[in-house]
């Protein structure tokens, strides 16, 4: 931990380090005294194991922490090591025609194999690695849109890119995105950004401002996982959205859970009334599709049509 001190009016840089021991109540001590004793033991282990580090009193917690640190270290090498890859999942209309695709990141780990984003995106967010990774996803998606301009079956497709809260909250998110779009030379109306309700709820005014600035450029917006967050009607009215994406957890049980069926119908009606396109994600069966179509949903994404697949496989879907 670098810091500066003033000694006899001369600034001196010093470096401090800390050995930290962590104990958790009540597992590691029911009283304050016991808890401090456990934390103290953990701190001495931190000192014994090289200082300037952190140790849990509980070996299981320690193992989990070490596993996390290992994964984070490996994730740091993923981007420069070309281990990240984009998969494409089709978004279709009621006739099964591919209108667009969502790009979904995958990590081809040299030892672990294909790692799901569910495992590493939260880690990337916490560590800040999501910023370079997110920029890479955006650049790769834009480059693909540009390449498709010469592809007779793909030239009209749109691409949806997931944006995480940490990315969106950057002060220069708008200028970074604008730069990538300008550099790629794509038609910006073919790029859709998927936001989640957690992004919005953190700072509604900032979100609306950034969305407006990007909409002026031509980009469109989808509200991902809709219904799982706050789903406030007040913000829904104020956000310049183009699409609502019904979360797959509601679609899954649509045919046998009356509450899920009612939620889905409400979202479709509300979206249609507000002039928004509604897309259902996680559509796996014909029964789900029939229900959604019957209630006015016009766009779909899910294993019934295609799983997320590498680029070459996705392009084959366009021929079929
Ligand atoms: P998401 O954006 O809600 O993406 C939809 C997830 O549902 C994907 O999981 C997709 O593979 C899965 N899915 C699609 N159709 C079906 C279906 O019919 N049934 C079932 N059971 N699942 C289906 P995936 O690819 O594992 O991604 C998980 C999450 O990771 C994404 O959820 C998104 O939040 C995040 N993610 C993925 N790629 C990126 C990225 O490039 N940037 C950021 N920030 N987040 C990403
Ligand atoms: Mg998404
Ligand atoms: Mg989703």
Short mmCIF file of C-alpha atoms and ligand atoms in Angstrom, two decimals:
data_model
loop_
_atom_site.label_atom_id
_atom_site.label_comp_id
_atom_site.label_asym_id
_atom_site.label_seq_id
_atom_site.Cartn_x
_atom_site.Cartn_y
_atom_site.Cartn_z
CA UNK A 1 0.00 0.00 0.00
CA UNK A 2 2.02 3.05 -1.18
CA UNK A 3 1.53 6.35 0.68
CA UNK A 4 3.34 9.62 1.19
CA UNK A 5 4.60 11.21 4.43
CA UNK A 6 5.98 14.67 5.09
CA UNK A 7 9.24 14.42 7.10
CA UNK A 8 10.95 17.77 7.80
CA UNK A 9 8.90 19.25 4.97
CA UNK A 10 10.32 16.64 2.58
CA UNK A 11 7.91 14.21 0.97
CA UNK A 12 8.95 10.61 1.48
CA UNK A 13 7.21 7.66 -0.18
CA UNK A 14 6.75 4.67 2.09
CA UNK A 15 5.17 1.32 1.46
CA UNK A 16 2.92 -0.32 4.06
CA UNK A 17 1.63 -3.83 3.99
CA UNK A 18 -0.90 -5.62 6.18
CA UNK A 19 -1.44 -9.19 7.32
CA UNK A 20 -5.15 -9.76 7.77
CA UNK A 21 -6.92 -12.52 9.66
CA UNK A 22 -10.65 -13.07 9.17
CA UNK A 23 -13.06 -14.87 11.50
CA UNK A 24 -16.80 -15.14 10.93
CA UNK A 25 -19.52 -14.91 13.60
CA UNK A 26 -20.86 -17.23 14.97
CA UNK A 27 -18.99 -20.14 13.32
CA UNK A 28 -15.57 -19.09 14.63
CA UNK A 29 -16.55 -17.70 18.02
CA UNK A 30 -19.77 -17.03 19.88
CA UNK A 31 -18.33 -14.25 22.05
CA UNK A 32 -16.33 -11.18 21.03
CA UNK A 33 -13.30 -12.61 22.84
CA UNK A 34 -13.46 -15.96 21.02
CA UNK A 35 -14.03 -14.25 17.70
CA UNK A 36 -11.00 -11.97 18.14
CA UNK A 37 -8.91 -14.95 19.22
CA UNK A 38 -9.86 -16.79 16.01
CA UNK A 39 -9.15 -13.73 13.88
CA UNK A 40 -5.82 -13.36 15.68
CA UNK A 41 -4.86 -16.97 14.88
CA UNK A 42 -5.80 -16.39 11.26
CA UNK A 43 -3.68 -13.23 11.23
CA UNK A 44 -0.67 -15.13 12.57
CA UNK A 45 -1.17 -17.67 9.81
CA UNK A 46 -1.17 -14.76 7.32
CA UNK A 47 2.14 -13.57 8.80
CA UNK A 48 3.59 -17.09 8.81
CA UNK A 49 2.64 -17.58 5.19
CA UNK A 50 4.58 -14.62 3.88
CA UNK A 51 2.86 -11.51 5.33
CA UNK A 52 1.02 -8.89 3.27
CA UNK A 53 -1.77 -11.39 2.74
CA UNK A 54 -5.14 -12.47 4.09
CA UNK A 55 -6.12 -15.73 5.80
CA UNK A 56 -9.45 -17.12 6.98
CA UNK A 57 -9.72 -18.99 10.26
CA UNK A 58 -11.78 -21.65 8.47
CA UNK A 59 -9.78 -23.93 6.12
CA UNK A 60 -12.80 -24.38 3.81
CA UNK A 61 -13.14 -20.62 3.43
CA UNK A 62 -9.43 -20.36 2.88
CA UNK A 63 -9.62 -22.98 0.13
CA UNK A 64 -12.49 -21.10 -1.53
CA UNK A 65 -10.52 -17.85 -1.38
CA UNK A 66 -7.46 -19.48 -2.89
CA UNK A 67 -9.53 -21.05 -5.66
CA UNK A 68 -10.98 -17.64 -6.45
CA UNK A 69 -7.56 -15.99 -6.52
CA UNK A 70 -6.29 -18.72 -8.84
CA UNK A 71 -9.23 -18.28 -11.23
CA UNK A 72 -8.77 -14.52 -11.21
CA UNK A 73 -5.08 -14.86 -12.02
CA UNK A 74 -5.93 -17.19 -14.88
CA UNK A 75 -8.67 -14.85 -16.10
CA UNK A 76 -6.08 -12.08 -16.36
CA UNK A 77 -4.31 -14.18 -18.99
CA UNK A 78 -7.48 -15.12 -20.85
CA UNK A 79 -7.74 -12.00 -22.99
CA UNK A 80 -4.06 -11.63 -24.00
CA UNK A 81 -3.90 -15.42 -24.40
CA UNK A 82 -6.80 -15.42 -26.93
CA UNK A 83 -8.76 -17.81 -24.72
CA UNK A 84 -12.02 -15.85 -24.95
CA UNK A 85 -14.52 -16.60 -27.66
CA UNK A 86 -17.93 -15.34 -28.68
CA UNK A 87 -20.82 -17.71 -29.24
CA UNK A 88 -23.93 -16.61 -31.15
CA UNK A 89 -27.50 -17.48 -30.23
CA UNK A 90 -30.25 -16.86 -32.77
CA UNK A 91 -33.21 -14.58 -32.05
CA UNK A 92 -36.09 -15.49 -34.33
CA UNK A 93 -39.56 -14.39 -35.36
CA UNK A 94 -42.71 -16.55 -35.23
CA UNK A 95 -41.74 -18.29 -38.49
CA UNK A 96 -38.31 -19.22 -37.13
CA UNK A 97 -36.55 -16.64 -39.35
CA UNK A 98 -33.30 -15.44 -37.74
CA UNK A 99 -33.53 -11.68 -37.14
CA UNK A 100 -30.59 -11.19 -34.84
CA UNK A 101 -28.25 -12.93 -32.42
CA UNK A 102 -27.09 -12.43 -28.87
CA UNK A 103 -23.35 -12.74 -28.41
CA UNK A 104 -22.43 -14.80 -25.36
CA UNK A 105 -18.88 -15.03 -24.13
CA UNK A 106 -17.07 -18.31 -23.50
CA UNK A 107 -13.68 -18.98 -21.95
CA UNK A 108 -11.73 -21.78 -23.56
CA UNK A 109 -9.48 -22.57 -20.63
CA UNK A 110 -6.34 -24.61 -21.46
CA UNK A 111 -6.95 -27.03 -18.53
CA UNK A 112 -10.52 -26.52 -17.35
CA UNK A 113 -12.10 -26.67 -20.83
CA UNK A 114 -15.03 -24.42 -21.73
CA UNK A 115 -15.86 -22.21 -18.73
CA UNK A 116 -19.36 -20.74 -18.49
CA UNK A 117 -19.77 -16.97 -18.13
CA UNK A 118 -21.90 -17.66 -15.06
CA UNK A 119 -18.64 -18.72 -13.38
CA UNK A 120 -16.31 -15.98 -14.56
CA UNK A 121 -18.37 -12.86 -15.34
CA UNK A 122 -19.07 -12.14 -11.63
CA UNK A 123 -15.34 -12.52 -10.94
CA UNK A 124 -14.51 -10.26 -13.88
CA UNK A 125 -16.93 -7.68 -12.50
CA UNK A 126 -15.48 -7.76 -8.99
CA UNK A 127 -11.89 -7.56 -10.20
CA UNK A 128 -12.51 -4.88 -12.83
CA UNK A 129 -11.40 -7.25 -15.60
CA UNK A 130 -14.87 -6.82 -17.10
CA UNK A 131 -13.71 -3.47 -18.51
CA UNK A 132 -11.11 -4.81 -20.97
CA UNK A 133 -13.19 -7.97 -21.52
CA UNK A 134 -16.36 -5.96 -22.21
CA UNK A 135 -14.47 -3.70 -24.61
CA UNK A 136 -13.19 -6.77 -26.44
CA UNK A 137 -16.73 -8.21 -26.71
CA UNK A 138 -17.99 -4.92 -28.15
CA UNK A 139 -15.12 -4.64 -30.62
CA UNK A 140 -15.49 -8.26 -31.75
CA UNK A 141 -19.26 -7.92 -32.19
CA UNK A 142 -18.83 -4.72 -34.22
CA UNK A 143 -16.12 -6.33 -36.36
CA UNK A 144 -18.52 -9.22 -37.03
CA UNK A 145 -21.35 -6.88 -38.01
CA UNK A 146 -18.94 -5.18 -40.42
CA UNK A 147 -17.85 -8.51 -41.91
CA UNK A 148 -21.50 -9.51 -42.40
CA UNK A 149 -22.11 -6.49 -44.60
CA UNK A 150 -20.72 -8.64 -47.45
CA UNK A 151 -22.65 -11.76 -46.44
CA UNK A 152 -25.92 -12.03 -48.42
CA UNK A 153 -27.76 -13.88 -45.62
CA UNK A 154 -26.34 -11.96 -42.66
CA UNK A 155 -26.20 -8.36 -43.84
CA UNK A 156 -29.49 -7.39 -42.15
CA UNK A 157 -28.83 -9.11 -38.83
CA UNK A 158 -28.54 -7.23 -35.57
CA UNK A 159 -26.25 -8.23 -32.72
CA UNK A 160 -27.13 -7.94 -29.03
CA UNK A 161 -24.24 -7.41 -26.60
CA UNK A 162 -24.54 -7.84 -22.83
CA UNK A 163 -23.29 -4.90 -20.81
CA UNK A 164 -22.50 -5.35 -17.14
CA UNK A 165 -23.15 -2.74 -14.45
CA UNK A 166 -19.50 -1.98 -13.88
CA UNK A 167 -18.99 -1.29 -17.59
CA UNK A 168 -22.04 0.90 -17.94
CA UNK A 169 -21.17 2.92 -14.83
CA UNK A 170 -17.81 4.04 -16.26
CA UNK A 171 -17.82 7.79 -16.78
CA UNK A 172 -16.60 7.36 -20.33
CA UNK A 173 -18.84 4.42 -21.31
CA UNK A 174 -20.59 6.50 -23.97
CA UNK A 175 -17.37 7.77 -25.56
CA UNK A 176 -15.73 4.31 -25.45
CA UNK A 177 -18.77 2.78 -27.16
CA UNK A 178 -18.98 5.59 -29.70
CA UNK A 179 -15.28 5.16 -30.50
CA UNK A 180 -15.67 1.40 -31.10
CA UNK A 181 -18.75 1.93 -33.28
CA UNK A 182 -17.06 4.70 -35.30
CA UNK A 183 -13.83 2.75 -35.75
CA UNK A 184 -15.66 -0.34 -36.97
CA UNK A 185 -17.67 1.63 -39.52
CA UNK A 186 -20.86 -0.33 -38.84
CA UNK A 187 -24.43 0.86 -39.13
CA UNK A 188 -25.06 1.62 -35.41
CA UNK A 189 -28.74 0.66 -35.65
CA UNK A 190 -27.59 -2.97 -35.94
CA UNK A 191 -26.04 -2.92 -32.47
CA UNK A 192 -28.28 -3.64 -29.50
CA UNK A 193 -27.08 -3.29 -25.90
CA UNK A 194 -28.64 -5.55 -23.28
CA UNK A 195 -28.90 -3.89 -19.87
CA UNK A 196 -30.23 -5.39 -16.66
CA UNK A 197 -32.53 -3.83 -14.10
CA UNK A 198 -29.69 -3.74 -11.56
CA UNK A 199 -27.84 -1.28 -13.82
CA UNK A 200 -30.83 1.02 -13.96
CA UNK A 201 -31.78 0.93 -10.33
CA UNK A 202 -28.32 2.01 -9.14
CA UNK A 203 -28.59 5.40 -10.79
CA UNK A 204 -31.67 6.03 -12.90
CA UNK A 205 -30.76 9.58 -14.00
CA UNK A 206 -27.25 8.58 -15.15
CA UNK A 207 -28.65 5.54 -16.97
CA UNK A 208 -31.24 7.57 -18.85
CA UNK A 209 -28.67 10.20 -19.81
CA UNK A 210 -26.20 7.62 -21.17
CA UNK A 211 -28.94 5.72 -22.99
CA UNK A 212 -30.13 8.91 -24.68
CA UNK A 213 -26.60 9.78 -25.78
CA UNK A 214 -26.17 6.32 -27.32
CA UNK A 215 -29.61 6.34 -28.90
CA UNK A 216 -28.72 9.56 -30.71
CA UNK A 217 -25.94 7.54 -32.38
CA UNK A 218 -28.50 4.94 -33.48
CA UNK A 219 -27.92 2.13 -30.95
CA UNK A 220 -30.88 0.25 -29.50
CA UNK A 221 -31.53 -1.13 -26.02
CA UNK A 222 -33.02 -4.28 -24.58
CA UNK A 223 -33.90 -4.83 -20.90
CA UNK A 224 -32.47 -8.28 -20.15
CA UNK A 225 -33.88 -10.70 -17.55
CA UNK A 226 -36.95 -8.49 -17.30
CA UNK A 227 -39.15 -9.27 -14.31
CA UNK A 228 -36.40 -10.56 -12.02
CA UNK A 229 -35.37 -7.15 -10.66
CA UNK A 230 -37.44 -4.20 -9.57
CA UNK A 231 -39.45 -3.89 -12.79
CA UNK A 232 -40.63 -0.45 -11.71
CA UNK A 233 -43.20 0.96 -14.06
CA UNK A 234 -41.96 4.46 -13.24
CA UNK A 235 -38.50 3.86 -14.67
CA UNK A 236 -39.82 1.74 -17.51
CA UNK A 237 -41.73 4.75 -18.78
CA UNK A 238 -38.67 7.01 -18.60
CA UNK A 239 -36.07 4.70 -20.15
CA UNK A 240 -35.56 4.95 -23.91
CA UNK A 241 -35.86 1.17 -24.40
CA UNK A 242 -36.59 -0.71 -27.61
CA UNK A 243 -37.10 -4.20 -26.25
CA UNK A 244 -38.12 -6.11 -23.12
CA UNK A 245 -36.61 -9.54 -22.69
CA UNK A 246 -38.79 -11.83 -20.60
CA UNK A 247 -36.55 -13.75 -18.23
CA UNK A 248 -36.23 -17.46 -18.86
CA UNK A 249 -37.28 -18.31 -15.30
CA UNK A 250 -40.85 -17.22 -16.17
CA UNK A 251 -40.84 -18.94 -19.55
CA UNK A 252 -39.67 -22.25 -18.08
CA UNK A 253 -42.88 -23.02 -16.15
CA UNK A 254 -45.30 -21.07 -18.31
CA UNK A 255 -47.50 -24.09 -19.01
CA UNK A 256 -47.94 -25.35 -15.44
CA UNK A 257 -47.41 -22.37 -13.14
CA UNK A 258 -50.36 -19.95 -13.32
CA UNK A 259 -48.32 -17.16 -11.67
CA UNK A 260 -45.57 -17.40 -14.28
CA UNK A 261 -48.17 -17.51 -17.05
CA UNK A 262 -49.83 -14.36 -15.66
CA UNK A 263 -46.48 -12.54 -15.33
CA UNK A 264 -45.55 -13.40 -18.90
CA UNK A 265 -48.92 -12.24 -20.25
CA UNK A 266 -48.60 -8.98 -18.30
CA UNK A 267 -45.10 -8.28 -19.62
CA UNK A 268 -46.20 -8.94 -23.21
CA UNK A 269 -49.25 -6.68 -22.89
CA UNK A 270 -47.27 -3.96 -21.18
CA UNK A 271 -44.47 -4.08 -23.75
CA UNK A 272 -46.88 -4.01 -26.65
CA UNK A 273 -48.78 -1.09 -25.09
CA UNK A 274 -45.56 0.87 -24.58
CA UNK A 275 -44.57 0.21 -28.18
CA UNK A 276 -41.65 -2.07 -27.22
CA UNK A 277 -40.66 -5.28 -28.92
CA UNK A 278 -40.96 -8.21 -26.51
CA UNK A 279 -38.61 -11.17 -26.78
CA UNK A 280 -38.92 -14.33 -24.70
CA UNK A 281 -35.65 -16.01 -23.70
CA UNK A 282 -35.18 -19.65 -22.76
CA UNK A 283 -37.86 -20.98 -25.12
CA UNK A 284 -37.27 -24.73 -25.14
CA UNK A 285 -40.58 -26.35 -26.12
CA UNK A 286 -43.35 -25.99 -28.69
CA UNK A 287 -45.85 -25.63 -25.82
CA UNK A 288 -44.00 -22.57 -24.51
CA UNK A 289 -43.80 -21.11 -28.01
CA UNK A 290 -47.53 -21.65 -28.62
CA UNK A 291 -48.41 -19.94 -25.35
CA UNK A 292 -46.15 -16.97 -26.07
CA UNK A 293 -47.46 -16.53 -29.60
CA UNK A 294 -51.06 -16.83 -28.47
CA UNK A 295 -50.49 -13.93 -26.08
CA UNK A 296 -48.84 -11.62 -28.58
CA UNK A 297 -45.09 -12.26 -28.21
CA UNK A 298 -43.37 -11.97 -31.58
CA UNK A 299 -39.67 -12.64 -30.97
CA UNK A 300 -38.01 -15.66 -29.40
CA UNK A 301 -34.68 -17.03 -28.26
CA UNK A 302 -33.97 -20.45 -26.85
CA UNK A 303 -32.82 -24.02 -27.38
CA UNK A 304 -35.98 -24.77 -29.41
CA UNK A 305 -34.39 -22.76 -32.22
CA UNK A 306 -30.68 -22.96 -31.43
CA UNK A 307 -28.22 -23.11 -28.57
CA UNK A 308 -25.47 -20.51 -28.46
CA UNK A 309 -22.94 -21.77 -31.04
CA UNK A 310 -19.60 -20.71 -32.54
CA UNK A 311 -19.73 -18.33 -35.50
CA UNK A 312 -19.38 -20.93 -38.28
CA UNK A 313 -22.23 -22.98 -36.86
CA UNK A 314 -24.41 -19.91 -36.46
CA UNK A 315 -23.86 -18.94 -40.09
CA UNK A 316 -25.04 -22.41 -41.14
CA UNK A 317 -28.38 -21.70 -39.45
CA UNK A 318 -28.90 -18.85 -41.88
CA UNK A 319 -28.82 -21.23 -44.84
CA UNK A 320 -31.24 -23.74 -43.34
P1 LIG B 1 -28.14 -13.66 -20.33
O1 LIG B 1 -27.64 -12.45 -21.01
O2 LIG B 1 -29.49 -13.59 -19.72
O3 LIG B 1 -28.06 -14.81 -21.43
C1 LIG B 1 -28.97 -15.84 -21.56
C2 LIG B 1 -28.44 -17.13 -21.00
O4 LIG B 1 -29.44 -18.14 -21.16
C3 LIG B 1 -27.23 -17.66 -21.75
O5 LIG B 1 -26.44 -18.32 -20.79
C4 LIG B 1 -27.83 -18.67 -22.71
O6 LIG B 1 -26.92 -19.66 -23.12
C5 LIG B 1 -28.93 -19.24 -21.87
N1 LIG B 1 -30.02 -19.78 -22.67
C6 LIG B 1 -30.43 -19.39 -23.89
N2 LIG B 1 -31.48 -20.12 -24.31
C7 LIG B 1 -31.74 -21.02 -23.33
C8 LIG B 1 -32.72 -22.07 -23.18
O7 LIG B 1 -33.56 -22.30 -24.03
N3 LIG B 1 -32.67 -22.76 -22.01
C9 LIG B 1 -31.77 -22.51 -21.04
N4 LIG B 1 -31.79 -23.26 -19.94
N5 LIG B 1 -30.82 -21.54 -21.16
C10 LIG B 1 -30.81 -20.80 -22.29
P2 LIG B 1 -24.86 -18.15 -20.79
O8 LIG B 1 -24.33 -18.09 -22.18
O9 LIG B 1 -24.31 -19.16 -19.85
O10 LIG B 1 -24.68 -16.69 -20.16
C11 LIG B 1 -25.06 -16.46 -18.85
C12 LIG B 1 -24.99 -15.01 -18.50
O11 LIG B 1 -23.64 -14.53 -18.53
C13 LIG B 1 -25.74 -14.11 -19.47
O12 LIG B 1 -27.12 -14.13 -19.20
C14 LIG B 1 -25.09 -12.78 -19.19
O13 LIG B 1 -25.64 -12.20 -18.04
C15 LIG B 1 -23.66 -13.18 -18.89
N6 LIG B 1 -22.86 -12.95 -20.11
C16 LIG B 1 -22.64 -13.76 -21.16
N7 LIG B 1 -21.85 -13.16 -22.07
C17 LIG B 1 -21.56 -11.93 -21.58
C18 LIG B 1 -20.78 -10.81 -22.05
O14 LIG B 1 -20.21 -10.81 -23.15
N8 LIG B 1 -20.72 -9.72 -21.23
C19 LIG B 1 -21.36 -9.66 -20.03
N9 LIG B 1 -21.25 -8.55 -19.29
N10 LIG B 1 -22.11 -10.67 -19.56
C20 LIG B 1 -22.21 -11.80 -20.33
MG1 LIG B 2 -28.44 -11.19 -22.31
MG1 LIG B 3 -31.21 -12.93 -19.90
#
